[in-house]
Amino acid sequence: MKKYVCNVCGYVYDPALGDPDNGVAPGTAFEQLPAAWVCPLCGAGQDQFSPQE
């Protein structure tokens, strides 16, 4: 699964880790994140993320 980086603050969403503090279990692909999920550091929407090279 690909990691995605926030274009605003640089936070990296790693599917292997998920975002347990915000209800996202480890193993959750970026494409499967809930629609309401936003960057936990800066609050940017998912449309502000790009696949990490």
Short mmCIF file of N, CA, C and O in Angstrom, two decimals:
data_model
loop_
_atom_site.label_atom_id
_atom_site.label_comp_id
_atom_site.label_asym_id
_atom_site.label_seq_id
_atom_site.Cartn_x
_atom_site.Cartn_y
_atom_site.Cartn_z
N MET A 1 0.84 -1.19 0.00
CA MET A 1 0.00 0.00 0.00
C MET A 1 0.88 1.25 0.00
O MET A 1 1.90 1.30 0.68
N LYS A 2 0.46 2.22 -0.77
CA LYS A 2 1.21 3.45 -0.92
C LYS A 2 1.01 4.40 0.26
O LYS A 2 -0.07 4.51 0.80
N LYS A 3 2.08 5.10 0.60
CA LYS A 3 1.99 6.18 1.59
C LYS A 3 1.58 7.44 0.86
O LYS A 3 1.88 7.63 -0.32
N TYR A 4 0.90 8.32 1.57
CA TYR A 4 0.46 9.60 1.01
C TYR A 4 0.96 10.73 1.91
O TYR A 4 0.94 10.61 3.13
N VAL A 5 1.40 11.82 1.27
CA VAL A 5 1.96 12.95 2.01
C VAL A 5 1.06 14.17 1.87
O VAL A 5 0.54 14.44 0.78
N CYS A 6 0.86 14.88 2.99
CA CYS A 6 0.06 16.10 2.98
C CYS A 6 0.87 17.21 2.31
O CYS A 6 1.99 17.51 2.73
N ASN A 7 0.30 17.81 1.28
CA ASN A 7 0.98 18.88 0.55
C ASN A 7 1.08 20.17 1.37
O ASN A 7 1.86 21.05 1.04
N VAL A 8 0.29 20.27 2.45
CA VAL A 8 0.28 21.48 3.26
C VAL A 8 1.36 21.44 4.34
O VAL A 8 2.15 22.37 4.47
N CYS A 9 1.42 20.34 5.11
CA CYS A 9 2.33 20.31 6.25
C CYS A 9 3.39 19.21 6.20
O CYS A 9 4.28 19.18 7.03
N GLY A 10 3.27 18.27 5.26
CA GLY A 10 4.27 17.22 5.14
C GLY A 10 3.98 15.94 5.92
O GLY A 10 4.76 15.00 5.87
N TYR A 11 2.83 15.89 6.63
CA TYR A 11 2.44 14.67 7.34
C TYR A 11 2.35 13.51 6.35
O TYR A 11 1.82 13.67 5.25
N VAL A 12 2.86 12.35 6.74
CA VAL A 12 2.79 11.17 5.88
C VAL A 12 1.79 10.17 6.46
O VAL A 12 1.94 9.73 7.60
N TYR A 13 0.76 9.84 5.66
CA TYR A 13 -0.18 8.78 6.07
C TYR A 13 0.40 7.46 5.61
O TYR A 13 0.59 7.22 4.42
N ASP A 14 0.68 6.59 6.58
CA ASP A 14 1.23 5.26 6.31
C ASP A 14 0.13 4.24 6.58
O ASP A 14 -0.29 4.06 7.73
N PRO A 15 -0.37 3.57 5.53
CA PRO A 15 -1.45 2.60 5.72
C PRO A 15 -1.10 1.49 6.70
O PRO A 15 -1.99 0.97 7.38
N ALA A 16 0.17 1.14 6.81
CA ALA A 16 0.57 0.09 7.75
C ALA A 16 0.32 0.52 9.19
O ALA A 16 0.05 -0.32 10.06
N LEU A 17 0.38 1.82 9.45
CA LEU A 17 0.16 2.33 10.80
C LEU A 17 -1.27 2.82 11.01
O LEU A 17 -1.78 2.80 12.14
N GLY A 18 -1.93 3.27 9.94
CA GLY A 18 -3.26 3.85 10.07
C GLY A 18 -3.17 5.17 10.83
O GLY A 18 -2.13 5.82 10.87
N ASP A 19 -4.26 5.53 11.48
CA ASP A 19 -4.32 6.73 12.32
C ASP A 19 -5.23 6.40 13.50
O ASP A 19 -6.35 6.89 13.60
N PRO A 20 -4.73 5.52 14.40
CA PRO A 20 -5.57 5.02 15.49
C PRO A 20 -6.15 6.12 16.37
O PRO A 20 -7.26 5.98 16.89
N ASP A 21 -5.44 7.24 16.52
CA ASP A 21 -5.95 8.34 17.35
C ASP A 21 -7.22 8.94 16.77
O ASP A 21 -7.98 9.59 17.47
N ASN A 22 -7.43 8.73 15.47
CA ASN A 22 -8.60 9.28 14.80
C ASN A 22 -9.50 8.20 14.22
O ASN A 22 -10.25 8.43 13.27
N GLY A 23 -9.42 6.99 14.78
CA GLY A 23 -10.34 5.91 14.44
C GLY A 23 -10.02 5.16 13.16
O GLY A 23 -10.89 4.47 12.63
N VAL A 24 -8.79 5.27 12.65
CA VAL A 24 -8.42 4.56 11.42
C VAL A 24 -7.47 3.42 11.80
O VAL A 24 -6.36 3.65 12.28
N ALA A 25 -7.93 2.20 11.58
CA ALA A 25 -7.16 1.02 11.97
C ALA A 25 -5.94 0.81 11.08
O ALA A 25 -5.98 1.16 9.89
N PRO A 26 -4.88 0.24 11.64
CA PRO A 26 -3.73 -0.13 10.80
C PRO A 26 -4.18 -1.04 9.66
O PRO A 26 -5.09 -1.86 9.83
N GLY A 27 -3.58 -0.87 8.49
CA GLY A 27 -3.95 -1.67 7.33
C GLY A 27 -5.00 -1.01 6.46
O GLY A 27 -5.44 -1.59 5.47
N THR A 28 -5.43 0.21 6.81
CA THR A 28 -6.44 0.92 6.03
C THR A 28 -5.76 1.71 4.91
O THR A 28 -4.98 2.62 5.18
N ALA A 29 -6.05 1.35 3.66
CA ALA A 29 -5.49 2.06 2.51
C ALA A 29 -6.03 3.49 2.47
O ALA A 29 -7.14 3.76 2.95
N PHE A 30 -5.24 4.39 1.92
CA PHE A 30 -5.66 5.80 1.83
C PHE A 30 -7.02 5.92 1.14
O PHE A 30 -7.87 6.68 1.56
N GLU A 31 -7.21 5.12 0.09
CA GLU A 31 -8.47 5.16 -0.66
C GLU A 31 -9.67 4.70 0.16
O GLU A 31 -10.81 4.95 -0.22
N GLN A 32 -9.42 4.02 1.27
CA GLN A 32 -10.49 3.50 2.11
C GLN A 32 -10.76 4.37 3.34
O GLN A 32 -11.60 4.04 4.16
N LEU A 33 -10.05 5.51 3.45
CA LEU A 33 -10.26 6.39 4.60
C LEU A 33 -11.68 6.94 4.59
O LEU A 33 -12.24 7.19 3.52
N PRO A 34 -12.27 7.15 5.78
CA PRO A 34 -13.60 7.76 5.83
C PRO A 34 -13.58 9.14 5.17
O PRO A 34 -12.57 9.85 5.23
N ALA A 35 -14.68 9.53 4.55
CA ALA A 35 -14.75 10.81 3.84
C ALA A 35 -14.43 11.99 4.76
O ALA A 35 -13.90 13.00 4.32
N ALA A 36 -14.74 11.86 6.03
CA ALA A 36 -14.54 12.96 6.98
C ALA A 36 -13.10 13.05 7.51
O ALA A 36 -12.77 14.00 8.21
N TRP A 37 -12.26 12.05 7.17
CA TRP A 37 -10.88 12.07 7.68
C TRP A 37 -10.11 13.23 7.08
O TRP A 37 -10.17 13.48 5.89
N VAL A 38 -9.38 13.95 7.97
CA VAL A 38 -8.51 15.05 7.53
C VAL A 38 -7.13 14.85 8.14
O VAL A 38 -6.95 14.04 9.05
N CYS A 39 -6.16 15.58 7.64
CA CYS A 39 -4.80 15.50 8.17
C CYS A 39 -4.82 15.75 9.67
O CYS A 39 -5.35 16.78 10.12
N PRO A 40 -4.26 14.84 10.47
CA PRO A 40 -4.30 15.01 11.92
C PRO A 40 -3.41 16.15 12.42
O PRO A 40 -3.56 16.60 13.55
N LEU A 41 -2.50 16.64 11.59
CA LEU A 41 -1.62 17.73 12.03
C LEU A 41 -2.16 19.11 11.66
O LEU A 41 -2.13 20.02 12.48
N CYS A 42 -2.66 19.25 10.42
CA CYS A 42 -3.05 20.60 9.99
C CYS A 42 -4.52 20.72 9.58
O CYS A 42 -4.99 21.82 9.31
N GLY A 43 -5.24 19.59 9.50
CA GLY A 43 -6.65 19.64 9.16
C GLY A 43 -6.96 19.72 7.68
O GLY A 43 -8.12 19.90 7.29
N ALA A 44 -5.94 19.56 6.83
CA ALA A 44 -6.17 19.60 5.38
C ALA A 44 -7.00 18.39 4.95
O ALA A 44 -6.90 17.31 5.51
N GLY A 45 -7.83 18.59 3.92
CA GLY A 45 -8.65 17.51 3.39
C GLY A 45 -7.84 16.51 2.60
O GLY A 45 -6.68 16.76 2.23
N GLN A 46 -8.46 15.38 2.31
CA GLN A 46 -7.76 14.31 1.58
C GLN A 46 -7.33 14.76 0.19
O GLN A 46 -6.38 14.20 -0.38
N ASP A 47 -7.99 15.76 -0.37
CA ASP A 47 -7.63 16.25 -1.70
C ASP A 47 -6.29 17.00 -1.69
O ASP A 47 -5.74 17.29 -2.75
N GLN A 48 -5.77 17.26 -0.50
CA GLN A 48 -4.49 17.94 -0.36
C GLN A 48 -3.32 16.95 -0.19
O GLN A 48 -2.21 17.35 0.13
N PHE A 49 -3.59 15.65 -0.36
CA PHE A 49 -2.57 14.61 -0.23
C PHE A 49 -2.13 14.11 -1.60
O PHE A 49 -2.94 14.05 -2.53
N SER A 50 -0.86 13.75 -1.71
CA SER A 50 -0.31 13.17 -2.94
C SER A 50 0.40 11.88 -2.59
O SER A 50 0.96 11.75 -1.50
N PRO A 51 0.42 10.91 -3.55
CA PRO A 51 1.18 9.68 -3.30
C PRO A 51 2.65 10.01 -3.09
O PRO A 51 3.19 10.88 -3.75
N GLN A 52 3.24 9.34 -2.11
CA GLN A 52 4.67 9.57 -1.83
C GLN A 52 5.51 8.80 -2.84
O GLN A 52 5.26 7.65 -3.12
N GLU A 53 6.49 9.47 -3.39
CA GLU A 53 7.36 8.85 -4.40
C GLU A 53 8.39 7.95 -3.74
O GLU A 53 8.84 8.22 -2.67
#
